[in-house]
Coordinates of C-alpha atoms in Angstrom, one line a residue:
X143 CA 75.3 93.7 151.6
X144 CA 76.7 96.3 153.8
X145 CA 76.3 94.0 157.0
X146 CA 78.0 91.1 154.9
X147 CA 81.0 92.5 154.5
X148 CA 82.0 94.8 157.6
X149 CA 83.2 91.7 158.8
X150 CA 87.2 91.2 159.6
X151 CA 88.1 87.8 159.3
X152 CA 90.5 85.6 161.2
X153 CA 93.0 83.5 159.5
X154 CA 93.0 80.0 160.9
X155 CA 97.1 78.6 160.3
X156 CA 96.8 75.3 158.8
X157 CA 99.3 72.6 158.4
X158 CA 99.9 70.5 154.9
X159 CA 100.0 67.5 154.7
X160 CA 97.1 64.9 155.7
X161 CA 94.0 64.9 155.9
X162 CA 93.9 65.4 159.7
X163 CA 96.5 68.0 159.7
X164 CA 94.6 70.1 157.1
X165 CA 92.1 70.7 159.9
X166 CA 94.2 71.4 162.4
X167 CA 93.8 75.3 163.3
X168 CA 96.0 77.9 165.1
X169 CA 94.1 80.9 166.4
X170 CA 95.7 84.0 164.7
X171 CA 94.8 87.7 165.7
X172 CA 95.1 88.9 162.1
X173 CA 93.0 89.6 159.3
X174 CA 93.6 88.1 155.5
X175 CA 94.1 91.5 153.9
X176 CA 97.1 93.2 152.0
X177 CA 99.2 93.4 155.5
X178 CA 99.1 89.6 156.3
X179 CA 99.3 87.8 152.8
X180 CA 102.9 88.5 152.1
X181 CA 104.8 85.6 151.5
X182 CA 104.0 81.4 150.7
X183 CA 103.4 80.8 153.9
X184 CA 100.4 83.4 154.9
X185 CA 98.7 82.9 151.4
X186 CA 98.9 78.9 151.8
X187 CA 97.2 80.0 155.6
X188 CA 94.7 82.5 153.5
X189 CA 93.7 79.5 151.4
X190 CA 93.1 77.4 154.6
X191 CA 90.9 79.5 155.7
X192 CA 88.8 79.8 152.7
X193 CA 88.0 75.9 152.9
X194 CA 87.6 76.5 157.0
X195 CA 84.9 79.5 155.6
X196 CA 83.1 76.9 153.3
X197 CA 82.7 74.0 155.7
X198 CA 81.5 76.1 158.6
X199 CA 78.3 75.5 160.3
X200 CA 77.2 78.8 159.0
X201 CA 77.4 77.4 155.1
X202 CA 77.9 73.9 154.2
X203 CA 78.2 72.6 158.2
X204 CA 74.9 73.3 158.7
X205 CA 73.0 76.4 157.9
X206 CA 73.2 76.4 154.0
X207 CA 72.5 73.1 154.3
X208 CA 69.0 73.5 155.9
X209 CA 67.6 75.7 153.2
X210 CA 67.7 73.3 150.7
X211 CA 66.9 69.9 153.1
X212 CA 63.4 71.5 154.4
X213 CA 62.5 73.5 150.9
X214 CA 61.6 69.7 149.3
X215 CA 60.1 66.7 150.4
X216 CA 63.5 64.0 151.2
X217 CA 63.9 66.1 155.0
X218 CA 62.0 67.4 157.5
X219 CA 62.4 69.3 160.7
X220 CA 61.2 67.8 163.9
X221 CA 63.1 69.7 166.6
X222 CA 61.7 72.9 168.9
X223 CA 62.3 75.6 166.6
X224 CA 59.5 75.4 164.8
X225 CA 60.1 78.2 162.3
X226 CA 61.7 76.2 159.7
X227 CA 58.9 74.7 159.2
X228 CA 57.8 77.8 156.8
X229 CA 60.8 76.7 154.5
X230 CA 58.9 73.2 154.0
X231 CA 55.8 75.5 153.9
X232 CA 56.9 77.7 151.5
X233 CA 56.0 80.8 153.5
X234 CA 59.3 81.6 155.2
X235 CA 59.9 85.2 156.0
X236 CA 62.8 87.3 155.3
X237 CA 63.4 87.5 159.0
X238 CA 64.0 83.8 159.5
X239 CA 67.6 83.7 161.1
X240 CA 69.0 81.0 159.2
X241 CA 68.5 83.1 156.1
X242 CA 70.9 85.6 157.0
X243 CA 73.5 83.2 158.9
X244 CA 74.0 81.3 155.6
X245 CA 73.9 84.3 153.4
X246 CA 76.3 86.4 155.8
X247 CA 78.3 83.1 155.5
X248 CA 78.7 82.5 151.8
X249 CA 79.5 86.3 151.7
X250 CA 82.4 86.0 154.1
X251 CA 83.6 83.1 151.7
X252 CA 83.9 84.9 148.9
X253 CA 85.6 88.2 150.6
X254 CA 88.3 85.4 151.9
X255 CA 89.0 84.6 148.0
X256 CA 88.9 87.8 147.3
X257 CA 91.9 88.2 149.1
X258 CA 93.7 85.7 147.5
X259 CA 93.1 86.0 143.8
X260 CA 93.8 89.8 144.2
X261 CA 96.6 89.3 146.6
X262 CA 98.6 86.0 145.7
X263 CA 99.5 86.5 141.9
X264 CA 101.5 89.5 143.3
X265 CA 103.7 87.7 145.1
X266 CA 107.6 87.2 144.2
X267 CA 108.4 83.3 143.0
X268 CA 111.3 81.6 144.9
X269 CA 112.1 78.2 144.9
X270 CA 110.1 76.7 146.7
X271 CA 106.9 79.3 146.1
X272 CA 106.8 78.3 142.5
X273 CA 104.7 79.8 139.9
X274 CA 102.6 76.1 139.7
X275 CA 102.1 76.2 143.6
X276 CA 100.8 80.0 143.3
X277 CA 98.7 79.2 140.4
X278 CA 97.4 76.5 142.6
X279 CA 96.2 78.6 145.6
X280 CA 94.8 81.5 143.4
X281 CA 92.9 78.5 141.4
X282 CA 91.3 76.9 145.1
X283 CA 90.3 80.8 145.1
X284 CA 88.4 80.8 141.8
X285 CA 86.9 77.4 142.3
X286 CA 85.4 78.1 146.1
X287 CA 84.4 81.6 144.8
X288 CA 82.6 80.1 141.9
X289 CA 80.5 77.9 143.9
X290 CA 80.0 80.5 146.5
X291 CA 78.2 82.5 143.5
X292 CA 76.6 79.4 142.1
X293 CA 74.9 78.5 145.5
X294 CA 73.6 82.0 146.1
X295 CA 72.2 82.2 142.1
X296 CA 70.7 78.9 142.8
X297 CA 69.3 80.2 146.4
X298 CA 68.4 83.7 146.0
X299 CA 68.3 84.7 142.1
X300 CA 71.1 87.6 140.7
X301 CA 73.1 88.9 143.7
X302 CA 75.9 91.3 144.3
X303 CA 79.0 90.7 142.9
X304 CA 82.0 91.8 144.9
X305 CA 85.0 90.7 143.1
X306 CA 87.3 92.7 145.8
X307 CA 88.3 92.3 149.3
X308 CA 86.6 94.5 151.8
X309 CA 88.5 94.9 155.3
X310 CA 86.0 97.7 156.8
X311 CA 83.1 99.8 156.4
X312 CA 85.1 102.8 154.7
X313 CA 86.1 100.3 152.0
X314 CA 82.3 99.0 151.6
X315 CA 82.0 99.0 147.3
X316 CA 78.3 100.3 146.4
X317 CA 77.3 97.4 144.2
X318 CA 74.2 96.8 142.5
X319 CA 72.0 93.2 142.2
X320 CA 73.3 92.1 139.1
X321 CA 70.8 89.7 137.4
X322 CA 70.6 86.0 137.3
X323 CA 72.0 85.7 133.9
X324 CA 75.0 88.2 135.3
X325 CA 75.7 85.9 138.1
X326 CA 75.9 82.6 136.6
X327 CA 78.3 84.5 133.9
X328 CA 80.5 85.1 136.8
X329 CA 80.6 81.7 137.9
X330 CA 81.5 80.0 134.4
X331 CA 84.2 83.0 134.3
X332 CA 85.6 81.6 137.9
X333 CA 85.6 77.9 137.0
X334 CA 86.8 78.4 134.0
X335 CA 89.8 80.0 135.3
X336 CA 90.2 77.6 138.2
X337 CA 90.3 74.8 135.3
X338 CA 93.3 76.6 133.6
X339 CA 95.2 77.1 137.1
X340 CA 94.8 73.9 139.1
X341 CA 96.8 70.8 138.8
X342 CA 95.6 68.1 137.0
X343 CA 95.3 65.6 140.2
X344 CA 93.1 63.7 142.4
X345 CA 92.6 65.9 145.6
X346 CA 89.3 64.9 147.1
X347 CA 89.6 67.2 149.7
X348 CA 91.1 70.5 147.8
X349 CA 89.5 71.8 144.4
X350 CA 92.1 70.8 141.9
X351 CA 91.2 71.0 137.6
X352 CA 89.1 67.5 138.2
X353 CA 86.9 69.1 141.2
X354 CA 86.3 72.2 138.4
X355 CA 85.9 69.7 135.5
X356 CA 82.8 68.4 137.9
X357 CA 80.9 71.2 139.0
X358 CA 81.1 72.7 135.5
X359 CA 79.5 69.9 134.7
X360 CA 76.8 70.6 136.7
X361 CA 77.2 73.9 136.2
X362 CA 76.0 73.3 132.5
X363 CA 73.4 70.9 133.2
X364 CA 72.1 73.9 135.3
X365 CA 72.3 76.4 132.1
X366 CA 71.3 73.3 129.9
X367 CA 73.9 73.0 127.5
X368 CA 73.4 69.4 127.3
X369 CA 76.9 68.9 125.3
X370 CA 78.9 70.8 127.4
X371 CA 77.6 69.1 130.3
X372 CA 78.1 65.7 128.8
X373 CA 81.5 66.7 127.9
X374 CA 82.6 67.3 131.5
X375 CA 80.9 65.3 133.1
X376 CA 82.4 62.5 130.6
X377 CA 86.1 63.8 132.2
X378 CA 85.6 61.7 135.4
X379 CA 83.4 59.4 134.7
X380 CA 86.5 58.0 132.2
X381 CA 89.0 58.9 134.6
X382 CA 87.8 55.4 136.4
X383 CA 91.3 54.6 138.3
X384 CA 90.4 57.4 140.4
X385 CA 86.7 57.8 140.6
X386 CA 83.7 55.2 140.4
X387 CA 81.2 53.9 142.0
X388 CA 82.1 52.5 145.0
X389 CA 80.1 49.0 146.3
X390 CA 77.7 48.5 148.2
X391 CA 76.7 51.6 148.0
X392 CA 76.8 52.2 152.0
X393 CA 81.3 51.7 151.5
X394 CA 81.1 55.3 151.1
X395 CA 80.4 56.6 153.9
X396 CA 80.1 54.1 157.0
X397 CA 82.8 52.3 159.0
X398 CA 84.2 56.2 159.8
X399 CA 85.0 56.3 155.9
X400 CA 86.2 59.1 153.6
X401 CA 88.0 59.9 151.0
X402 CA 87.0 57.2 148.3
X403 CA 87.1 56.9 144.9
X404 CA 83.3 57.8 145.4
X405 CA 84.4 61.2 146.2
X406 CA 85.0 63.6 144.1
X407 CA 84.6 66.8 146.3
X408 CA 84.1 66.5 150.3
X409 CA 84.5 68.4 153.1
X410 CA 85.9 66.8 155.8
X411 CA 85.3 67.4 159.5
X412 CA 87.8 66.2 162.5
X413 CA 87.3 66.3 166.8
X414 CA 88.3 69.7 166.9
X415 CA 86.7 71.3 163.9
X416 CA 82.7 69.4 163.8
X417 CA 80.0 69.1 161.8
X418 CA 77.4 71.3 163.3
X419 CA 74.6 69.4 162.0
X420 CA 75.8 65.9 162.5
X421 CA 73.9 65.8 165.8
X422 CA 70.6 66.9 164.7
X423 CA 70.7 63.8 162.7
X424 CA 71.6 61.1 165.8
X425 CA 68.9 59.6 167.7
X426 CA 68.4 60.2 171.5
X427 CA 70.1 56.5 171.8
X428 CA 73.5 58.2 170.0
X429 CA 73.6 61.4 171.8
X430 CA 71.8 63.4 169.6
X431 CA 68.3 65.0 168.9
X432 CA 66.6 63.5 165.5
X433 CA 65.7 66.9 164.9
X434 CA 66.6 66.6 161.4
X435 CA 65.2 63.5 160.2
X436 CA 64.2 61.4 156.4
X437 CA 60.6 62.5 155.5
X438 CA 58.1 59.2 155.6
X439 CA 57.7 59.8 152.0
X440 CA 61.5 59.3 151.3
X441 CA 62.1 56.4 154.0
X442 CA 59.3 54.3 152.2
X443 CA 61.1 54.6 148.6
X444 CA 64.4 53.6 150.5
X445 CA 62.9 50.4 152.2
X446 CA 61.3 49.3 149.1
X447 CA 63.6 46.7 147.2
X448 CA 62.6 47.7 144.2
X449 CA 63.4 51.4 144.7
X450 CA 66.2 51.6 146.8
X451 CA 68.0 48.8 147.1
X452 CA 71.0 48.8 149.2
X453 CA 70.5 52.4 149.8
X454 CA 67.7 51.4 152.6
X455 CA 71.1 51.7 154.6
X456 CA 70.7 55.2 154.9
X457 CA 67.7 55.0 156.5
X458 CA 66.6 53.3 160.2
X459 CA 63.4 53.6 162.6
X460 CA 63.7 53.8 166.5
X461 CA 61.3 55.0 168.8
X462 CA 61.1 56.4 172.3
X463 CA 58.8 57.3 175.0
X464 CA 57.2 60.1 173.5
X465 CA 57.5 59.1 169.6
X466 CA 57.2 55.7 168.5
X467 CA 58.1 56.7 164.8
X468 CA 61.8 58.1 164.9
X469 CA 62.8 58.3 161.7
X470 CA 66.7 58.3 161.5
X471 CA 68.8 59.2 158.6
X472 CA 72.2 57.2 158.5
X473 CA 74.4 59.5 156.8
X474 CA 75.4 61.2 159.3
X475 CA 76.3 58.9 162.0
X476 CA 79.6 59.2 163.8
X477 CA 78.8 60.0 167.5
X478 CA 82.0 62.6 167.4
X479 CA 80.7 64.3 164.6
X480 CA 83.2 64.5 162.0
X481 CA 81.3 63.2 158.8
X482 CA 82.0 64.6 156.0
X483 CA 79.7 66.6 153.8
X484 CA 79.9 65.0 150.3
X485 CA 79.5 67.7 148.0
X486 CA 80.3 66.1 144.5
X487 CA 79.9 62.2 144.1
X488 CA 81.0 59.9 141.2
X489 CA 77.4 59.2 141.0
X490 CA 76.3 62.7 140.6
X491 CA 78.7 62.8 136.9
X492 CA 76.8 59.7 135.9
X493 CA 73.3 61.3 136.5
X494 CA 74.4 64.5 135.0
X495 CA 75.7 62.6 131.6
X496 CA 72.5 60.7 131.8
X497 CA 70.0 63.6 132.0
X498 CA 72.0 65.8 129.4
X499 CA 72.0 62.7 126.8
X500 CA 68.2 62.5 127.4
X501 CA 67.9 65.6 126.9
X502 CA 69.8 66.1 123.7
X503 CA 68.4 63.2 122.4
X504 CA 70.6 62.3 119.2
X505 CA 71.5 59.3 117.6
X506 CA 72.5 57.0 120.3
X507 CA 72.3 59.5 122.8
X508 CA 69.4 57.3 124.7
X509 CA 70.9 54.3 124.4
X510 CA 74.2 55.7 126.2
X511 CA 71.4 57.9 128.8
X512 CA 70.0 54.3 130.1
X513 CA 73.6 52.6 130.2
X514 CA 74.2 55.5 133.0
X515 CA 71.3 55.0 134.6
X516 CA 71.6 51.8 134.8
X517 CA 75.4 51.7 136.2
X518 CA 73.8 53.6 139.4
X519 CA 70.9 51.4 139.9
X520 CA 73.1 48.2 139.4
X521 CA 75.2 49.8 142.2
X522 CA 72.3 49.8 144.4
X523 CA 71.3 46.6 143.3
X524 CA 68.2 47.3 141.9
X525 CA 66.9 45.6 138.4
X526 CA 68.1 47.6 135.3
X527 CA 65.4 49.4 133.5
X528 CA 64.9 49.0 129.6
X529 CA 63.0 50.7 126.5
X530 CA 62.5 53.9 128.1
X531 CA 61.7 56.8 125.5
X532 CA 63.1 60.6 126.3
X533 CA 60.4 61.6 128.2
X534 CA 60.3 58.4 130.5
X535 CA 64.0 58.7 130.7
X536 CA 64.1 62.0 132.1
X537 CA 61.6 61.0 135.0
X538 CA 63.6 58.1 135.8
X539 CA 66.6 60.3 136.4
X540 CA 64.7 62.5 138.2
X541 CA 63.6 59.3 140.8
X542 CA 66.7 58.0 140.8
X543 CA 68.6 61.3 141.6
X544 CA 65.8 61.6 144.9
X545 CA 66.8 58.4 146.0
X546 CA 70.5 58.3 145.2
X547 CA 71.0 61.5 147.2
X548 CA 68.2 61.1 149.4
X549 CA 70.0 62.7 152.5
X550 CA 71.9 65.2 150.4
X551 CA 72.0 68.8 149.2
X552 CA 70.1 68.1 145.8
X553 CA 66.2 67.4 145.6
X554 CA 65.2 71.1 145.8
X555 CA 67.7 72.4 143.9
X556 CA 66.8 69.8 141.0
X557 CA 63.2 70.4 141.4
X558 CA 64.1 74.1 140.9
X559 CA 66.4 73.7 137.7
X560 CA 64.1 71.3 136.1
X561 CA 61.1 73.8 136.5
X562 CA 59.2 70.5 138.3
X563 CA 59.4 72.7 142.2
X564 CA 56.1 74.2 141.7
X565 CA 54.0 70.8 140.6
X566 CA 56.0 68.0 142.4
X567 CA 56.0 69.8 146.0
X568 CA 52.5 72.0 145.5
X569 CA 53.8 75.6 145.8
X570 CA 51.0 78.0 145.3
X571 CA 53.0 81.2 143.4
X572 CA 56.1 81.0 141.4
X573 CA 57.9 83.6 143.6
X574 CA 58.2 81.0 146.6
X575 CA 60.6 79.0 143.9
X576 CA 63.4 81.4 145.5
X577 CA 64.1 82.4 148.9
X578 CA 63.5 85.6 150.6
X579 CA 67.0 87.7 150.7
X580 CA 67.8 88.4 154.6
X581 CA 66.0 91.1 156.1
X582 CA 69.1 92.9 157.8
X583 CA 70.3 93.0 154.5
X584 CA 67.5 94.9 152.4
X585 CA 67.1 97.0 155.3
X586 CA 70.4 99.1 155.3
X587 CA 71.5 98.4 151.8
X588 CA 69.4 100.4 149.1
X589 CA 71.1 98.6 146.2
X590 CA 69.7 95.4 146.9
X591 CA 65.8 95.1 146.5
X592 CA 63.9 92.2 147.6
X593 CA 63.2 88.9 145.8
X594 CA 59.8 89.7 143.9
X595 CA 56.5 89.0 146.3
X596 CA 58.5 88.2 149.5
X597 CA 58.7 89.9 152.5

């Protein structure tokens, strides 16, 4: 990790306010270390930057993104760099650039809320910097930290944990891998103390105790603590004057939407601050490339009434000169590129509760599993199902979860959790089920040893 974190990172000077004016960056030839978070105003700038880190093109604008899109069977790549196609494959190499670019990237994350959890609590309270609005900031730390952890645990296995800021190579910590179990300790430890410092509000933008509420809830699914997960996942499901499921199910997203009670957690992208894979998804026609496109596979389920419903909106077909079969996905559609990336939905809490009553499988818990599924297919008007035992039950989460978030972040990760990767997508040796860590990486740092049978 000795590459990761050699890096100095800008601070980008946010303003507060709005949605728009969250985005709106200063250039500032500084560095979010001990010398520049000294006051409310630089560790409210610190924080800023942390989100900026998250939805860069290097994690969740694009390259983080990829790994998980080509590793299933919902997204394929059709554009000139043919090298991702070994991630679809499942014989990608630890030299594949988009490897390190998102790894590099989640690392940098976390070393910006490093920074502020071991920085802000030091700060002296004023009026105006009150011990709630510090507790906030250092919270928005924990939470962005935690899911930094949780998406490289997911990705890669047990990683490195660096719980302190690193401003140069003569401050480089020697840390070893810790293992899986180590890591996903961390992140409960993180979320868990996000949950105790955010406010209790509806921020779909910023993590705030409802954002932690969610991806603990996921978070346990993950570790399957079926209770735990229902538990959480219960907390914003029944807070329903602030988050449901929005209809049709396209309201969402088209029309340049964001910010509904569909939301839970997005990342949101403006003129000046894009989505770097937003034009991989357009067709020629829009200005873009279709690189990234819907795999037949998924497109068919979408179009069928049966299966997808309403959600055949987030599919289209064009065709050109050279391909008469241009797949399109509709998600990301806005010719300027600022969709937003939707990392926790409403509908996501409802699948979660679903699968972790199946799962538990007490008295009632089946009944109340279906009712869930049900609410999510009745959104995509499509025919509720009925008298489904556990083991159906599961499988029907499982196809509606592909379908639901057919354009999204999810169907390799759920394969993965579920232990379904290996049979469902035809990967020959269980060490292909994680990725290859970055070969820059192994190379210079002799704590941190290779994912098992990957080179």
């Amino acid at each position: 990790m000795k590459k990761i974190i050699y890096f100095l990172f800008p601070l980008l000077v946010f303003q507060l306010s709005s949605c728009s004016s969250f985005l709106e960056v200063e250039p500032k030839n500084s560095v979010s270390d001990e010398v520049t978070i000294v006051d409310a105003g630089s560790a409210a700038t610190a924080v800023r930057g942390i989100y900026s880190a998250l939805r860069s093109n290097d994690y969740y604008g694009y390259s983080f993104q990829l790994l998980g899109f080509f590793s299933a069977d919902n997204i394929v790549y059709r554009g000139s760099q043919t090298v991702h196609q070994t991630l679809t494959n499942h014989t990608v190499k630890s030299d594949l650039a988009v490897l390190a670019t998102a790894w590099n990237q989640i690392y940098a994350t976390i070393n910006r809320t490093n920074h502020v959890i071991t920085k802000v609590p030091n700060l002296a309270l004023t009026t105006t910097f009150t011990e709630a609005y510090r507790n906030q900031l250092v919270g928005e730390a924990y939470f962005v930290r935690a899911l930094a952890y949780f998406d490289l645990a997911r990705t890669w296995g047990g990683v490195q944990i660096v719980l302190q800021p690193t401003t140069s190579a003569s401050s480089l910590p020697q840390v070893q891998r810790s293992s899986l179990t180590d890591t996903y300790a961390q992140v409960l430890q993180d979320l868990q103390k996000a949950e105790q410092l955010l406010p209790n509000e509806t921020n779909r933008i910023r993590a705030t105790k409802k954002t932690a509420r969610a991806l603990l809830a996921r978070f346990y699914l993950y570790q399957k603590n079926w209770s735990e997960a229902i538990k959480y996942a219960s907390y914003i499901i029944d807070d329903n004057t602030n988050y449901s499921l929005v209809s049709p199910y396209r309201s969402f997203y088209a029309n340049n939407t964001s910010n509904t009670k569909e939301s839970v957690f997005e990342l949101v992208y403006d003129i000046n601050n894009t989505s770097g894979q937003a034009s991989q998804w357009l067709s020629g026609n829009n200005g873009g490339t279709a690189w990234i496109r819907p795999s037949q596979a998924i497109y068919d389920l979408l179009v069928d009434p049966a299966v997808g419903g309403d959600r055949t909106a987030l599919v289209s077909k064009t065709s050109s000169s050279t391909d008469p079969n241009i797949l399109i996905g509709n998600l990301y559609y806005r010719t300027d590129r600022t969709d937003p990336v939707f990392l926790i939905r409403t509908a996501e809490l409802y699948l979660i509760r679903a699968e972790a009553l199946a799962q538990r499988n007490g008295s009632g818990d089946l009944t109340a599993a279906l009712a869930d599924l049900n609410a999510i297919r009745s959104r995509a008007n499509t025919k509720p199902l009925q008298g489904l035992g556990a083991a159906a039950l599961l499988q029907a989460v499982e196809d509606e979860n592909r379908v639901e978030f057919a354009l999204e972040n999810h169907r390799w990760y759920d394969l993965l959790r579920t232990g379904r990767a290996q049979q469902v997508l035809n990967i020959s040796s269980v060490n292909r089920l994680l990725l290859p860590i970055p070969y820059a990486q192994v190379s210079i740092d002799p704590n941190l040893q290779q994912n098992p049978g990957l080179d």
